[in-house]
Coordinates of C-alpha atoms in Angstrom, one line a residue:
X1 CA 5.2 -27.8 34.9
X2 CA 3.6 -30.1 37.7
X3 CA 5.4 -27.8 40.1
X4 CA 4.0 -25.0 38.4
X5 CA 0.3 -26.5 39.4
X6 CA 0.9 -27.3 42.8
X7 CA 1.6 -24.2 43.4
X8 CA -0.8 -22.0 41.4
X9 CA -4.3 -23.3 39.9
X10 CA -4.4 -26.6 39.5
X11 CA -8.5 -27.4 39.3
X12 CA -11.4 -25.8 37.2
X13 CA -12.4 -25.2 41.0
X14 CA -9.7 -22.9 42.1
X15 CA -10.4 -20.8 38.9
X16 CA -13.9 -20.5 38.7
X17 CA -13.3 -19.3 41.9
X18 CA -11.4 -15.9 41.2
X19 CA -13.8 -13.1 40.3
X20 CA -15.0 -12.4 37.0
X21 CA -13.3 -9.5 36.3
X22 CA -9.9 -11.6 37.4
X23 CA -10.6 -14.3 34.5
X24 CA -11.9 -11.4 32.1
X25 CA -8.6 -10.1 32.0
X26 CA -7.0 -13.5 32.1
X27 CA -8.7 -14.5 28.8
X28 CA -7.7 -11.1 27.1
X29 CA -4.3 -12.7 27.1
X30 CA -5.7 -15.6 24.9
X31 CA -6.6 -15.7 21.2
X32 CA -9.5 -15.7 20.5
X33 CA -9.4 -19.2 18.9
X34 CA -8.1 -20.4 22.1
X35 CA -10.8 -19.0 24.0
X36 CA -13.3 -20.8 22.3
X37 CA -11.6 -24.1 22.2
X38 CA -11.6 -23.4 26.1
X39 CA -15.5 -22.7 26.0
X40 CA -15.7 -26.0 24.1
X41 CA -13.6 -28.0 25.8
X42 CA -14.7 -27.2 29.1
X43 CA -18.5 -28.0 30.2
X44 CA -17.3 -26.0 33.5
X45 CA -16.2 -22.8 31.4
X46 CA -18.4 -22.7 29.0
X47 CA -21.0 -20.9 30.8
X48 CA -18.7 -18.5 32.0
X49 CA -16.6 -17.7 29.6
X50 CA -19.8 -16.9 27.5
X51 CA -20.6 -14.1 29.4
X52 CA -17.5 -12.6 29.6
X53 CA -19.3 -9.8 27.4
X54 CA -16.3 -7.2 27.6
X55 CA -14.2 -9.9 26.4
X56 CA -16.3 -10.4 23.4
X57 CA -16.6 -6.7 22.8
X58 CA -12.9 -6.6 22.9
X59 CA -12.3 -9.5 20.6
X60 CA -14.8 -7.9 17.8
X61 CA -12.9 -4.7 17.6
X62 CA -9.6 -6.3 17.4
X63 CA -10.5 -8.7 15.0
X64 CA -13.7 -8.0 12.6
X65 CA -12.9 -4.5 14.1
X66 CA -16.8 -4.2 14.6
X67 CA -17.6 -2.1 17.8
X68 CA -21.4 -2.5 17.9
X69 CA -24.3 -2.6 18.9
X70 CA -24.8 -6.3 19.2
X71 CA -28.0 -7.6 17.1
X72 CA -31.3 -7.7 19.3
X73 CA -31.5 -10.0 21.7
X74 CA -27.4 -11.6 21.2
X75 CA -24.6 -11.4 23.3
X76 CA -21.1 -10.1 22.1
X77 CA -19.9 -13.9 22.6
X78 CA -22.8 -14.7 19.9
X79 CA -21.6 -11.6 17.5
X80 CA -18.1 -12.8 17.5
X81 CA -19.3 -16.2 16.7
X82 CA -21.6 -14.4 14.0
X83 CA -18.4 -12.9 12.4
X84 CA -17.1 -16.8 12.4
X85 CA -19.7 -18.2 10.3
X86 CA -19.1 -15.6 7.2
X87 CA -15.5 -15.3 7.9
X88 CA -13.4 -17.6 9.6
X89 CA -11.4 -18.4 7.8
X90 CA -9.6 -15.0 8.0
X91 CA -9.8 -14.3 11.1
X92 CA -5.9 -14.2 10.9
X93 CA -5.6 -11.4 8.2
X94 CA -9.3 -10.0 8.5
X95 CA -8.3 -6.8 10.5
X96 CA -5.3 -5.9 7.9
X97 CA -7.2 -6.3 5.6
X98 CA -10.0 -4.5 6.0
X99 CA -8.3 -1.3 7.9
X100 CA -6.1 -0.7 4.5
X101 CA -9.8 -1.0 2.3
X102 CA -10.2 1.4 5.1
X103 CA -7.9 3.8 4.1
X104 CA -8.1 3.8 0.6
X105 CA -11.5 4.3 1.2
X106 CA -10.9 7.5 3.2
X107 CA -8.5 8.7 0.2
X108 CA -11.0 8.2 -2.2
X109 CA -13.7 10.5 -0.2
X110 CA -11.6 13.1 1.0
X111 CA -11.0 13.5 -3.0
X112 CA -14.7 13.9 -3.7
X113 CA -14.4 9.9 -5.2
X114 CA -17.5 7.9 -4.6
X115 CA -16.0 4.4 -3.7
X116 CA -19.5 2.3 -4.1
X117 CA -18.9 3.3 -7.9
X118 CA -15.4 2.7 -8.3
X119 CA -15.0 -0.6 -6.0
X120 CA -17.5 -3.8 -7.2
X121 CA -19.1 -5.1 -4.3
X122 CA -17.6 -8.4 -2.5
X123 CA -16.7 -12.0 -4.4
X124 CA -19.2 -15.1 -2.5
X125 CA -16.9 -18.2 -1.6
X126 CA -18.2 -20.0 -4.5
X127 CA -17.3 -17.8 -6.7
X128 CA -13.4 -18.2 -5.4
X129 CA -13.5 -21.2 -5.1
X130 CA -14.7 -21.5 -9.5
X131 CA -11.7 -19.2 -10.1
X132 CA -9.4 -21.6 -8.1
X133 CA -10.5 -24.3 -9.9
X134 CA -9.9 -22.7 -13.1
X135 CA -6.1 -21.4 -11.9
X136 CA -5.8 -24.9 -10.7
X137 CA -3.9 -22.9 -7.3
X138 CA -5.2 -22.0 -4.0
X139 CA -5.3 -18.4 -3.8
X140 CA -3.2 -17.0 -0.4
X141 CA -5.9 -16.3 2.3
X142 CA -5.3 -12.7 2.9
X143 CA -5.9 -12.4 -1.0
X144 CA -8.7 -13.9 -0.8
X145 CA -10.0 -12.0 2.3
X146 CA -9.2 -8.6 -0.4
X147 CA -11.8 -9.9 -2.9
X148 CA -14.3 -11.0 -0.3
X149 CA -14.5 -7.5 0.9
X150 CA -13.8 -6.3 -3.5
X151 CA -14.3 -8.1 -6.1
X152 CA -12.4 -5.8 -8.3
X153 CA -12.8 -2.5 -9.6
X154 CA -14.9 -0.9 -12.4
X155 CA -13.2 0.6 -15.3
X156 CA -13.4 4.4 -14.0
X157 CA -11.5 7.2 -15.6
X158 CA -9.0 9.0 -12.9
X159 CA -9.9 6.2 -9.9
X160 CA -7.3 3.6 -9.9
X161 CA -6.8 1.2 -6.7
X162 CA -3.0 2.5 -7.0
X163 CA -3.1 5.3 -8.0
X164 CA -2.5 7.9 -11.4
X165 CA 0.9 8.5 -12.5
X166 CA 2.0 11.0 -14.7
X167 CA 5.0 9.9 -16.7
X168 CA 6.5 13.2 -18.9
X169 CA 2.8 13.9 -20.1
X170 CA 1.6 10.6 -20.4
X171 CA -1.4 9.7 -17.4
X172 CA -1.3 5.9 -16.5
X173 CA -3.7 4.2 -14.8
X174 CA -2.3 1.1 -12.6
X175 CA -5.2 0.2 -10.9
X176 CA -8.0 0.9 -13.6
X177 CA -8.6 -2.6 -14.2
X178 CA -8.0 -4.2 -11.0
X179 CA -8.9 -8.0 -11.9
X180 CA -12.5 -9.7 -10.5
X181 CA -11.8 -13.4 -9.0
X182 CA -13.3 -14.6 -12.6
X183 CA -11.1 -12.7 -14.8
X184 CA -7.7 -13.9 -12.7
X185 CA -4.7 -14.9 -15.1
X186 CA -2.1 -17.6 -14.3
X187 CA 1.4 -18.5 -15.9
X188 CA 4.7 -18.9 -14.3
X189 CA 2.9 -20.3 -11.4
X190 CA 1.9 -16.0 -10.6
X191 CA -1.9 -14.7 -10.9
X192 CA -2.0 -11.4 -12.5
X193 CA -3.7 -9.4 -10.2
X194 CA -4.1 -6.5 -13.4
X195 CA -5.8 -6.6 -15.8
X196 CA -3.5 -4.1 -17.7
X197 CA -2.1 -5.1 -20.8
X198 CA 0.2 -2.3 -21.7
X199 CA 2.0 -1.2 -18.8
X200 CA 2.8 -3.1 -15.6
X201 CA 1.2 -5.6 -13.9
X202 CA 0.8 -6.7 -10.1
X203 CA 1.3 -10.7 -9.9
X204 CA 0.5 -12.8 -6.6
X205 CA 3.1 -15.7 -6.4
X206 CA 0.7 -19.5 -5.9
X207 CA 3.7 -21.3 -6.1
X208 CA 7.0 -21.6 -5.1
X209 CA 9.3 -21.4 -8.4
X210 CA 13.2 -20.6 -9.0
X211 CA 12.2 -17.2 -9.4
X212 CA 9.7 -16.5 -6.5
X213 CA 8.3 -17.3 -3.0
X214 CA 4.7 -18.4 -2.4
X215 CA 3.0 -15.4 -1.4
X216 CA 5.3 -12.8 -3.1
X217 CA 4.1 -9.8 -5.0
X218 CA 5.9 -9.1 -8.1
X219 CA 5.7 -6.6 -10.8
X220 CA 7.0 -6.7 -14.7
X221 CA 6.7 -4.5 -17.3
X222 CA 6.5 -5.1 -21.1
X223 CA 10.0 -4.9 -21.3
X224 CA 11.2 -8.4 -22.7
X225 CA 15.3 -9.2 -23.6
X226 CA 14.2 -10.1 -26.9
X227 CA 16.3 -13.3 -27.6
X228 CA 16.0 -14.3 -25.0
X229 CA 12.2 -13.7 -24.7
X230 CA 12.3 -13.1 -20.9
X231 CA 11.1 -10.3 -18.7
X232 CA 11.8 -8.6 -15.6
X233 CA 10.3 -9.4 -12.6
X234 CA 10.4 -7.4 -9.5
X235 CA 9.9 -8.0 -5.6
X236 CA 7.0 -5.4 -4.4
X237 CA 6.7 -7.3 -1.3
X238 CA 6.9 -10.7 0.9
X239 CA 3.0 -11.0 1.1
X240 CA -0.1 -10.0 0.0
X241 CA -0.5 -8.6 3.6
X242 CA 2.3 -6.6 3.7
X243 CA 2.1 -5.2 0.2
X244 CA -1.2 -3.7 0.3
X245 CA -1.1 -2.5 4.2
X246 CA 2.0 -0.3 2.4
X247 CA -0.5 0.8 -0.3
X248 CA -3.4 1.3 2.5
X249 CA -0.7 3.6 4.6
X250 CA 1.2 5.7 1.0
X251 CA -2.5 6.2 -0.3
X252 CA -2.6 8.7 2.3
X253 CA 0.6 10.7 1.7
X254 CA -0.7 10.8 -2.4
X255 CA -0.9 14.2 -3.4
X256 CA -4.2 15.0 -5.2
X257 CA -3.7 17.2 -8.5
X258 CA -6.8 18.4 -10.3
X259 CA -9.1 15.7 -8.5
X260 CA -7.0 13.2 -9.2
X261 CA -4.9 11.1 -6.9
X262 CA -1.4 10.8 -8.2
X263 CA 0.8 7.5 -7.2
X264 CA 3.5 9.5 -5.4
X265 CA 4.2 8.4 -1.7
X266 CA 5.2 11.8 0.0
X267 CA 7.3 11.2 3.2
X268 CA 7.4 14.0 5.9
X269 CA 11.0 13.9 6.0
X270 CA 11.5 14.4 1.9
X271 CA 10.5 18.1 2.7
X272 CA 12.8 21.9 2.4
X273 CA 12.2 25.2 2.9
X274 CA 14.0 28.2 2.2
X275 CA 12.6 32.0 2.0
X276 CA 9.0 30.7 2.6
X277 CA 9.2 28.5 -0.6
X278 CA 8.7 24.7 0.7
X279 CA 9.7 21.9 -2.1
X280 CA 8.8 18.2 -1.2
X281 CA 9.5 15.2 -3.2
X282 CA 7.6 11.6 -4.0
X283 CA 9.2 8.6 -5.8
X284 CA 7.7 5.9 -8.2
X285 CA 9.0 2.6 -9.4
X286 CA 7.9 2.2 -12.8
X287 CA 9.7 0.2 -15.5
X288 CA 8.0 1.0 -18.3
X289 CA 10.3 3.4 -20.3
X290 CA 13.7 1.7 -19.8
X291 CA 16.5 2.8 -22.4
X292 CA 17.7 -0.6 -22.5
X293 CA 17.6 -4.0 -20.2
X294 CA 19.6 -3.5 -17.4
X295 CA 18.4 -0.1 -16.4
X296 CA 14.8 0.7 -14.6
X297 CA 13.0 3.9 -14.8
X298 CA 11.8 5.9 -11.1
X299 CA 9.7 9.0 -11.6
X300 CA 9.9 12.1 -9.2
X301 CA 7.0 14.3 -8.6
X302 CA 8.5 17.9 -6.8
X303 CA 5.9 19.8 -5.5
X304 CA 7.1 23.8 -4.6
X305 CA 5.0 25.9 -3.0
X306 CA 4.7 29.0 -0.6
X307 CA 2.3 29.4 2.0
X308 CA -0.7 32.2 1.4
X309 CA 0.3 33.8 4.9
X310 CA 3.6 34.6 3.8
X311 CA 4.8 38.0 2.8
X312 CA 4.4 39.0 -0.9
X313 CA 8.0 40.4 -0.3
X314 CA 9.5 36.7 -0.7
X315 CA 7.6 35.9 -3.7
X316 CA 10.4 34.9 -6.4
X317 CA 11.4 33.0 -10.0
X318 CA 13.1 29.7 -10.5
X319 CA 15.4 30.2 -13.0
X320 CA 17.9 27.3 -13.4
X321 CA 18.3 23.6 -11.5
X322 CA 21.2 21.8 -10.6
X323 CA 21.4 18.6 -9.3
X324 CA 24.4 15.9 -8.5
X325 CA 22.9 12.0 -8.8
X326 CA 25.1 9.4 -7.2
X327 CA 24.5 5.8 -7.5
X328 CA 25.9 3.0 -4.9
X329 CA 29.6 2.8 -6.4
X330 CA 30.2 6.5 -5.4
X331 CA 29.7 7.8 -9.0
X332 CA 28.3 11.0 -9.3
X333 CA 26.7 12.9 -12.5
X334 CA 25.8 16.5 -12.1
X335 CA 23.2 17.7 -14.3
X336 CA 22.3 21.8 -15.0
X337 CA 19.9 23.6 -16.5
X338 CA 17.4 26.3 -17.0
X339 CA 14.3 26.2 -15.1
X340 CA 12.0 23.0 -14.5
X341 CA 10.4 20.4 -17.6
X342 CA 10.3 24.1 -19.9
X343 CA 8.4 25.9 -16.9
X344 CA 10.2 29.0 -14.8
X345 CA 7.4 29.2 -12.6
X346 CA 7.0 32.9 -9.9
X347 CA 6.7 31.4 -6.5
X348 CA 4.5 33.6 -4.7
X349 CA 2.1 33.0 -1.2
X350 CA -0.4 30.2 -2.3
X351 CA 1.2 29.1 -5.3
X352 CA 1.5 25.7 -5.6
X353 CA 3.7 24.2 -8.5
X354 CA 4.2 21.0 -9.6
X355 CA 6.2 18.7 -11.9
X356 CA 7.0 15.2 -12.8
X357 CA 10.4 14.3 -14.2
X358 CA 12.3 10.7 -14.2
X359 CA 15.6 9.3 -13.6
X360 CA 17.0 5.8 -15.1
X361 CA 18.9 4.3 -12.5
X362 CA 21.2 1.1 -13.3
X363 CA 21.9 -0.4 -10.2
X364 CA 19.2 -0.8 -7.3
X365 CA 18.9 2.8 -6.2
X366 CA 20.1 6.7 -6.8
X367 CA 20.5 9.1 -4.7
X368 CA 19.3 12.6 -6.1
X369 CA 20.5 16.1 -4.5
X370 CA 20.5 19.5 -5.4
X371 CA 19.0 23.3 -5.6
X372 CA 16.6 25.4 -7.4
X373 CA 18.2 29.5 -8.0
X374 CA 15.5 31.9 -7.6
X375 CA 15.5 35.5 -8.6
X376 CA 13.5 37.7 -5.9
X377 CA 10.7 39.4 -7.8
X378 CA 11.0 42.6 -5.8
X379 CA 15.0 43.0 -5.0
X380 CA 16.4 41.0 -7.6
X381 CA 18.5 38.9 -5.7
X382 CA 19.2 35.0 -6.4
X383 CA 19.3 32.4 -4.2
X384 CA 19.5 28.9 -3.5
X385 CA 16.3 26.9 -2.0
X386 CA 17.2 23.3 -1.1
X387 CA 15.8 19.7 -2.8
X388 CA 15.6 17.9 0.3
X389 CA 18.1 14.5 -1.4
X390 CA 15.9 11.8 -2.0
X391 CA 16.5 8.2 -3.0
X392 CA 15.4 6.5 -6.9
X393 CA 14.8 2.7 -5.5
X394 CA 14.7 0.1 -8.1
X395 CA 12.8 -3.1 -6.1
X396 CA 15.1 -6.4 -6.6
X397 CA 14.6 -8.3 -9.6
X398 CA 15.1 -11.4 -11.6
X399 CA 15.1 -12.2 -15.2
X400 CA 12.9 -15.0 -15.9
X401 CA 12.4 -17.0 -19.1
X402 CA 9.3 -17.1 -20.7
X403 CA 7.3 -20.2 -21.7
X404 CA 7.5 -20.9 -25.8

C-alpha cells in the first residue's frame, strides 16, 4: 500500500490538483456514504466535493431516484442531504423499494385503479417504532422502508396488493387487507403481514427460529395436521427485498379480466400458437384447497385467443383436452376429456377465452403438457394446437408446531 502512494497520490495536494471533472468521476466510484464521510473528514475536500453538483444529481437518482429540480436556492449536494434527514436510514433498500411501489402503481392505472384510494398514505417513524414496541421485534429495514412509503391498504373490492385469484369460481382477495404498522400480528417469532383470516397469509420472519431465517417471507394456509395441531409453512422468499421486487416485476405480466387484475404471472416463454389461435399459461401457489396434508394445490389460468387481423377462415371449436402431468420421479398421469371447465368455446379473430383450473401436486413441482383438438368451423377438420408445458411449483416448506 505505501508503494502504492509513492507512486500515485499520496497528498490532499496532488488531488485537489486534478481537474474537477477528473475527481467527479473519481467520486462516482464511491458510495454515497463514503463520499460524505470524505466531505467530513476532510476540511480540504469538503468544499469541493460539495460542488461536485453532477455528482449529487447522480447520487439522487440512483438512490431516492429523485431527478429534480433542486428546491430554490439548494444545491444537489444539499437535496441529497435533504433525502438523508427523512430517510437515512434506508438509503440501502430505498431505491428497491420504491421502484416496485412503482410498478404496482403503474399496474394499478393502466387498469383504470386509482391508487391514492386503494394504498393509505405513509406510516411516521413513531408510529413504527409503537408497533415495534408492541411486537417486542425490530421490523427488517426494507419492511419498514414499504410502510414508510404505505401504511397498508384500504379494504377495496377487486384492488388487492397481490392480486385476485380465481379458484374454480371462487374470487380471493390476498392483498385486500394488507396490514397498517398498528394492526401487525406476532407469533412464532413471524409478523403477519395479512390481515386475512381465511385464506393465506404473508409472514415476515423477526427472528431466527428452527423453522425460519430472519428476514424470510413465508406463507401458510388454514391447513392444520390436526393432532398434531401444526401448519404448513412455506418459503416465498429470502427477504423482504427480494420478495416484493418479484411482486413489483409479475404485477406486470398479470392479466387483467373484467377490470380486475388476476394473480397470474404470465412469462413470455409459457406462450403457443398454432392456426392463428395463441394459448399462454400463468401459475399460482395457493394452498388453500389441499385434499389432504402432504399435497399443495397450484392453479393455472390458460388464456386462448386469436388475433382480430386473422382470417375468419381459421376460426374453429375446442372440442376435447388432453394432457400428460409428470411429477419429479418420472411418473406420468394422462388426463382426457371433453372441452375446457364445461366450456367448448369457437375461437375466432379477437376472441379472447379464458379459464382457471388447478392441479394438486405432491412433491415440489409438476410438470404439465398437452393439446387442445379443434374442429375448423368452415372445413371441418380437427387439429391439434399446443399447451406450451408449464411447471406447478409448490415453494419449500416446513411443518411447524403450534403454540398450545
Amino acid at each position: 500500500m505505501a508503494e502504492l502512494s509513492s507512486q500515485g497520490l499520496n497528498t490532499n495536494k496532488d488531488f485537489l490538483a486534478l481537474p474537477v471533472d477528473a475527481i467527479s468521476e473519481l467520486c462516482l466510484f464511491l458510495s454515497p456514504k463514503d463520499a460524505i464521510n470524505l466531505s467530513r473528514t476532510c476540511s480540504a475536500l469538503h468544499p469541493l466535493i460539495k460542488q461536485l453538483h453532477n455528482v449529487w444529481r447522480v447520487y439522487c437518482k440512483r438512490v431516492w431516484l429523485y431527478s429534480g429540480p433542486c428546491s430554490p436556492g439548494s444545491s444537489w449536494y444539499s437535496e441529497f442531504l435533504h433525502w438523508i434527514d427523512g430517510w437515512g436510514q434506508y438509503m440501502d433498500c430505498f431505491a428497491d423499494i420504491k421502484r416496485a411501489w412503482d410498478l404496482v402503481y403503474l399496474k394499478f392505472h393502466q387498469s383504470d385503479k386509482n391508487p391514492d384510494i386503494i394504498f393509505r398514505p405513509g406510516a411516521s417513524e413513531r408510529v413504527l417504532c409503537d408497533a415495534e414496541t408492541r411486537l417486542g421485534y425490530k421490523l427488517p429495514t426494507s419492511y419498514r422502508c414499504f410502510l414508510r412509503i404505505h401504511n397498508g391498504q384500504m379494504g377495496a373490492k377487486n384492488s388487492s396488493l397481490f392480486g385476485t385469484e380465481l379458484q374454480f369460481y371462487h374470487i380471493k382477495d390476498e392483498g385486500s387487507y394488507l396490514s397498517p404498522a398498528e394492526d401487525l400480528l406476532q407469533n412464532l417469532g413471524l409478523v403477519c403481514m395479512t390481515n386475512h383470516g381465511r385464506l393465506q397469509s404473508y409472514m415476515l420472519c423477526v427472528e431466527p427460529s428452527s423453522h425460519s431465517k430472519a428476514g424470510e417471507v413465508k406463507c401458510h394456509s388454514k391447513t392444520t395436521t390436526g393432532q398434531l395441531k401444526s401448519i404448513k409453512l412455506h418459503t416465498c422468499a429470502p427477504s423482504f427485498t427480494d420478495w416484493f421486487c418479484k411482486l413489483g416485476h409479475q404485477f406486470q405480466s398479470y392479466p387483467v379480466i373484467d377490470g380486475v387484475i388476476m394473480r397470474f404471472p404470465y412469462s413470455s416463454e409459457c406462450i403457443a400458437t398454432t392456426r392463428g389461435i395463441c394459448i399462454q399459461v400463468g401459475t399460482a401457489f395457493s394452498d388453500v384447497y389441499s385434499r389432504h396434508i402432504d399435497d399443495s394445490l397450484v392453479i393455472y389460468h390458460i388464456t386462448i385467443s386469436m388475433s382480430e387481423h386473422e382470417s375468419g377462415s381459421l376460426a374453429s371449436q375446442l372440442i376435447t383436452r388432453h394432457w400428460s402431468i409428470s411429477d419429479e420421479k418420472g411418473a406420468k398421469e394422462p388426463i382426457e376429456g371433453p372441452g375446457v371447465v364445461g366450456y367448448t368455446p369457437i375461437i375466432s379473430p379477437g376472441t379472447v377465452f379464458t379459464y382457471t383450473s388447478g392441479s394438486h401436486v405432491e412433491r415440489d413441482w409438476s410438470l404439465m403438457e398437452g393439446y387442445f383438438t379443434f374442429v375448423n368451423q368452415r372445413t371441418g377438420e380437427t387439429f391439434q394446437a399446443k399447451v406450451p408445458p408449464f411447471k406447478l411449483i409448490v415453494p419449500p416448506y416446513t411443518w411447524v408446531q403450534l403454540p398450545i
